[in-house]
mmCIF file of C-alpha atoms and ligand atoms in Angstrom:
data_model
loop_
_atom_site.group_PDB
_atom_site.id
_atom_site.type_symbol
_atom_site.label_atom_id
_atom_site.label_comp_id
_atom_site.label_asym_id
_atom_site.label_seq_id
_atom_site.Cartn_x
_atom_site.Cartn_y
_atom_site.Cartn_z
ATOM 1 C CA MET M 1 32.539 66.962 109.630
ATOM 2 C CA LYS M 2 35.956 66.109 111.055
ATOM 3 C CA ILE M 3 39.451 67.255 110.161
ATOM 4 C CA ARG M 4 42.276 64.734 110.230
ATOM 5 C CA SER M 5 45.791 64.044 108.887
ATOM 6 C CA VAL M 6 46.262 62.762 105.357
ATOM 7 C CA ASN M 7 47.137 59.223 104.301
ATOM 8 C CA LEU M 8 48.074 57.679 100.931
ATOM 9 C CA ASN M 9 44.515 56.357 100.405
ATOM 10 C CA ASP M 10 43.313 59.966 100.156
ATOM 11 C CA LEU M 11 45.132 60.661 96.872
ATOM 12 C CA ASP M 12 42.286 59.720 94.475
ATOM 13 C CA SER M 13 39.777 61.926 96.303
ATOM 14 C CA MET M 14 42.234 64.816 96.398
ATOM 15 C CA VAL M 15 42.831 64.540 92.643
ATOM 16 C CA ALA M 16 39.059 64.498 92.051
ATOM 17 C CA ILE M 17 38.481 67.584 94.215
ATOM 18 C CA GLU M 18 41.233 69.503 92.405
ATOM 19 C CA ALA M 19 39.790 68.513 89.016
ATOM 20 C CA LEU M 20 36.343 69.809 89.949
ATOM 21 C CA GLY M 21 37.378 72.784 91.948
ATOM 22 C CA ILE M 22 39.644 75.214 90.094
ATOM 23 C CA GLU M 23 40.983 76.362 86.755
ATOM 24 C CA ASP M 24 44.629 75.375 87.312
ATOM 25 C CA PRO M 25 44.418 72.163 89.375
ATOM 26 C CA TRP M 26 47.325 70.453 91.076
ATOM 27 C CA THR M 27 48.279 67.272 89.203
ATOM 28 C CA ARG M 28 48.205 63.755 90.679
ATOM 29 C CA LYS M 29 52.029 63.845 90.745
ATOM 30 C CA GLN M 30 52.094 67.147 92.618
ATOM 31 C CA LEU M 31 49.533 65.900 95.123
ATOM 32 C CA ALA M 32 51.375 62.583 95.615
ATOM 33 C CA GLU M 33 54.605 64.504 96.249
ATOM 34 C CA SER M 34 52.763 66.777 98.641
ATOM 35 C CA ILE M 35 51.553 63.824 100.687
ATOM 36 C CA GLN M 36 55.219 62.843 101.078
ATOM 37 C CA ASN M 37 56.765 66.285 101.526
ATOM 38 C CA HIS M 38 54.162 68.676 102.915
ATOM 39 C CA ARG M 39 51.588 68.637 105.657
ATOM 40 C CA ILE M 40 48.001 68.033 104.668
ATOM 41 C CA ARG M 41 44.769 68.270 106.639
ATOM 42 C CA ILE M 42 41.692 66.497 105.316
ATOM 43 C CA ALA M 43 38.063 67.580 105.889
ATOM 44 C CA GLU M 44 35.759 64.584 105.808
ATOM 45 C CA ASN M 45 32.045 64.141 106.342
ATOM 46 C CA GLU M 46 29.733 61.118 106.105
ATOM 47 C CA THR M 47 30.002 61.218 102.282
ATOM 48 C CA GLY M 48 33.813 61.211 102.197
ATOM 49 C CA ILE M 49 36.492 63.825 101.698
ATOM 50 C CA VAL M 50 35.023 67.279 101.071
ATOM 51 C CA GLY M 51 38.113 69.446 101.192
ATOM 52 C CA PHE M 52 41.733 69.697 102.193
ATOM 53 C CA LEU M 53 44.510 72.111 103.113
ATOM 54 C CA ILE M 54 48.208 71.808 102.224
ATOM 55 C CA TYR M 55 51.006 73.676 103.954
ATOM 56 C CA SER M 56 54.711 73.560 104.582
ATOM 57 C CA THR M 57 56.678 74.703 107.577
ATOM 58 C CA VAL M 58 60.320 75.711 107.812
ATOM 59 C CA LEU M 59 61.501 76.649 111.299
ATOM 60 C CA ASP M 60 59.046 79.243 112.644
ATOM 61 C CA GLU M 61 57.480 80.133 109.279
ATOM 62 C CA SER M 62 54.755 78.384 107.397
ATOM 63 C CA GLU M 63 53.325 78.715 103.903
ATOM 64 C CA LEU M 64 49.752 77.869 103.011
ATOM 65 C CA LEU M 65 49.977 76.091 99.652
ATOM 66 C CA GLN M 66 46.370 75.140 99.012
ATOM 67 C CA VAL M 67 42.938 75.144 100.598
ATOM 68 C CA ILE M 68 40.055 73.755 98.598
ATOM 69 C CA VAL M 69 36.502 72.584 99.218
ATOM 70 C CA LEU M 70 34.296 70.517 96.885
ATOM 71 C CA PRO M 71 32.042 72.975 95.012
ATOM 72 C CA GLN M 72 28.781 71.515 96.388
ATOM 73 C CA TYR M 73 30.009 71.902 99.990
ATOM 74 C CA ARG M 74 31.245 75.484 99.710
ATOM 75 C CA ARG M 75 29.848 78.327 101.771
ATOM 76 C CA GLN M 76 29.101 76.005 104.691
ATOM 77 C CA GLY M 77 32.080 76.949 106.832
ATOM 78 C CA ILE M 78 34.378 74.097 105.784
ATOM 79 C CA GLY M 79 37.086 76.369 104.363
ATOM 80 C CA LYS M 80 37.082 78.403 107.565
ATOM 81 C CA SER M 81 37.198 75.235 109.698
ATOM 82 C CA LEU M 82 40.220 73.980 107.719
ATOM 83 C CA MET M 83 41.956 77.323 108.292
ATOM 84 C CA LEU M 84 41.220 77.354 112.038
ATOM 85 C CA ASP M 85 42.503 73.765 112.330
ATOM 86 C CA PHE M 86 45.616 74.898 110.397
ATOM 87 C CA PHE M 87 46.239 77.718 112.898
ATOM 88 C CA GLN M 88 45.956 75.227 115.755
ATOM 89 C CA GLU M 89 48.498 72.984 114.035
ATOM 90 C CA LEU M 90 50.856 75.937 113.623
ATOM 91 C CA GLN M 91 50.527 76.858 117.281
ATOM 92 C CA THR M 92 51.534 73.365 118.373
ATOM 93 C CA GLN M 93 54.567 73.671 116.046
ATOM 94 C CA GLN M 94 55.474 77.071 117.542
ATOM 95 C CA VAL M 95 55.126 78.705 114.111
ATOM 96 C CA GLU M 96 54.978 82.495 114.351
ATOM 97 C CA ILE M 97 54.354 83.669 110.781
ATOM 98 C CA CYS M 98 52.276 82.326 107.941
ATOM 99 C CA PHE M 99 52.432 83.412 104.284
ATOM 100 C CA LEU M 100 50.281 82.647 101.284
ATOM 101 C CA GLU M 101 49.816 83.676 97.668
ATOM 102 C CA VAL M 102 46.417 84.080 96.076
ATOM 103 C CA ARG M 103 45.225 85.050 92.603
ATOM 104 C CA LYS M 104 44.235 88.707 92.408
ATOM 105 C CA SER M 105 40.872 87.622 90.909
ATOM 106 C CA ASN M 106 40.148 85.134 93.715
ATOM 107 C CA GLU M 107 38.039 87.433 95.866
ATOM 108 C CA LYS M 108 36.321 84.574 97.733
ATOM 109 C CA ALA M 109 39.606 83.229 99.068
ATOM 110 C CA GLN M 110 40.901 86.741 99.816
ATOM 111 C CA SER M 111 37.749 87.453 101.794
ATOM 112 C CA LEU M 112 38.302 84.281 103.823
ATOM 113 C CA TYR M 113 41.950 85.154 104.511
ATOM 114 C CA LEU M 114 41.225 88.771 105.451
ATOM 115 C CA LYS M 115 38.529 87.664 107.902
ATOM 116 C CA LEU M 116 41.073 85.351 109.518
ATOM 117 C CA GLY M 117 43.641 88.092 110.058
ATOM 118 C CA PHE M 118 45.858 87.886 106.975
ATOM 119 C CA LYS M 119 47.126 91.184 105.573
ATOM 120 C CA SER M 120 48.257 91.909 102.005
ATOM 121 C CA ILE M 121 51.971 92.644 101.958
ATOM 122 C CA GLY M 122 52.827 92.670 98.260
ATOM 123 C CA VAL M 123 52.181 91.586 94.719
ATOM 124 C CA ARG M 124 53.994 89.174 92.410
ATOM 125 C CA ARG M 125 53.337 90.464 88.913
ATOM 126 C CA ASN M 126 52.097 87.935 86.308
ATOM 127 C CA TYR M 127 52.699 85.033 88.685
ATOM 128 C CA TYR M 128 49.779 82.795 87.638
ATOM 129 C CA LYS M 129 48.707 81.522 84.237
ATOM 130 C CA THR M 130 45.180 82.222 83.029
ATOM 131 C CA PRO M 131 43.450 80.878 79.901
ATOM 132 C CA THR M 132 44.232 84.177 78.175
ATOM 133 C CA GLY M 133 47.477 85.311 79.744
ATOM 134 C CA LYS M 134 48.858 85.921 83.213
ATOM 135 C CA GLU M 135 47.572 87.214 86.501
ATOM 136 C CA ASP M 136 49.160 88.799 89.582
ATOM 137 C CA ALA M 137 49.509 87.043 92.913
ATOM 138 C CA ILE M 138 48.677 88.871 96.125
ATOM 139 C CA ILE M 139 51.077 87.914 98.916
ATOM 140 C CA MET M 140 49.480 87.780 102.359
ATOM 141 C CA ARG M 141 50.910 87.333 105.815
ATOM 142 C CA LYS M 142 49.555 86.573 109.263
ATOM 143 C CA GLU M 143 51.324 86.640 112.601
ATOM 144 C CA LEU M 144 50.334 83.917 115.014
ATOM 145 C CA SER M 145 50.403 84.157 118.745
ATOM 146 C CA VAL M 146 52.603 81.402 120.083
ATOM 147 C CA SER M 147 51.909 80.138 123.565
ATOM 148 C CA PRO M 148 54.920 79.617 125.814
ATOM 149 C CA GLN M 149 56.114 75.993 125.971
HETATM 150 C C1 COA K 1 38.146 79.550 99.070
HETATM 151 C C2 COA K 1 37.349 78.313 99.545
HETATM 152 C C3 COA K 1 38.355 77.283 100.078
HETATM 153 C C4 COA K 1 36.405 78.742 100.671
HETATM 154 O O1 COA K 1 35.806 77.569 101.183
HETATM 155 P P1 COA K 1 34.318 77.577 101.808
HETATM 156 O O2 COA K 1 34.140 76.308 102.544
HETATM 157 O O3 COA K 1 33.328 77.927 100.759
HETATM 158 O O4 COA K 1 34.447 78.817 102.805
HETATM 159 P P2 COA K 1 33.535 79.129 104.084
HETATM 160 O O5 COA K 1 32.138 78.636 103.860
HETATM 161 O O6 COA K 1 34.259 78.674 105.287
HETATM 162 O O7 COA K 1 33.514 80.720 104.013
HETATM 163 C C5 COA K 1 34.373 81.494 104.797
HETATM 164 C C6 COA K 1 34.485 82.887 104.213
HETATM 165 O O8 COA K 1 35.077 82.840 102.912
HETATM 166 C C7 COA K 1 34.527 83.890 102.097
HETATM 167 N N1 COA K 1 33.776 83.282 100.988
HETATM 168 C C8 COA K 1 33.620 81.956 100.742
HETATM 169 N N2 COA K 1 32.857 81.792 99.644
HETATM 170 C C9 COA K 1 32.542 83.020 99.179
HETATM 171 C C10 COA K 1 31.781 83.498 98.084
HETATM 172 N N3 COA K 1 31.201 82.646 97.221
HETATM 173 N N4 COA K 1 31.684 84.829 97.905
HETATM 174 C C11 COA K 1 32.274 85.690 98.764
HETATM 175 N N5 COA K 1 32.985 85.289 99.859
HETATM 176 C C12 COA K 1 33.114 83.978 100.051
HETATM 177 C C13 COA K 1 33.558 84.649 102.983
HETATM 178 O O9 COA K 1 34.316 85.655 103.622
HETATM 179 C C14 COA K 1 33.163 83.565 103.985
HETATM 180 O O10 COA K 1 32.688 84.081 105.182
HETATM 181 P P3 COA K 1 31.095 84.300 105.369
HETATM 182 O O11 COA K 1 30.447 82.986 105.005
HETATM 183 O O12 COA K 1 30.997 84.664 106.813
HETATM 184 O O13 COA K 1 30.728 85.393 104.417
HETATM 185 C C15 COA K 1 36.492 77.720 98.382
HETATM 186 O O14 COA K 1 35.761 78.754 97.751
HETATM 187 C C16 COA K 1 37.298 76.983 97.323
HETATM 188 O O15 COA K 1 37.554 75.774 97.434
HETATM 189 N N6 COA K 1 37.722 77.696 96.275
HETATM 190 C C17 COA K 1 38.493 77.074 95.196
HETATM 191 C C18 COA K 1 39.915 76.838 95.643
HETATM 192 C C19 COA K 1 40.617 78.140 95.998
HETATM 193 O O16 COA K 1 40.437 79.149 95.332
HETATM 194 N N7 COA K 1 41.431 78.083 97.061
HETATM 195 C C20 COA K 1 42.237 79.188 97.493
HETATM 196 C C21 COA K 1 43.592 79.075 96.893
HETATM 197 S S1 COA K 1 44.640 80.445 97.333
#
């Protein structure tokens, strides 16, 4: 498995992974805009793209916007590898703080983030849609150690 930068040819695979992976998937339009406007890291093995991570950076702060792995490749360390690659990217950009929002019910992702040093810092009430209503977002934050240039 390798992790690389995104290119426009990756869009179809990204749409397919979103469609399989979660209840409120990013649309093709959102993903196409993300390829233009955000930073994306692609996890790829011999079968093709198996996951990806989307983030944005403004000055010394970054926001994790999405991390997703194809269902059949989950629990094999790919999500963690994408996150560790992300931290390396942030270090080269001299980013000091990273934020994210995660559904309160998404305990798998929260477990991943907590293991990697994120801490819960707040809640956005009723932030996400669910099939039956709304759900809170947990806001998490991690400080990164920046090496001197
Ligand atoms: C969250 C997600 C990216 C994790 O990817 P993954 O490749 O399965 O994760 P890893 O195999 O690297 O697991 C790393 C850690 O995540 C947590 N985790 C992952 N899957 C889990 C599960 N089914 N149950 C509990 N914890 C889980 C564990 O802490 C795990 O560490 P461990 O294996 O030492 O117990 C994946 O479940 C996914 O794509 N989910 C749907 C999209 C999503 O919810 N993204 C987060 C948006 S905020």
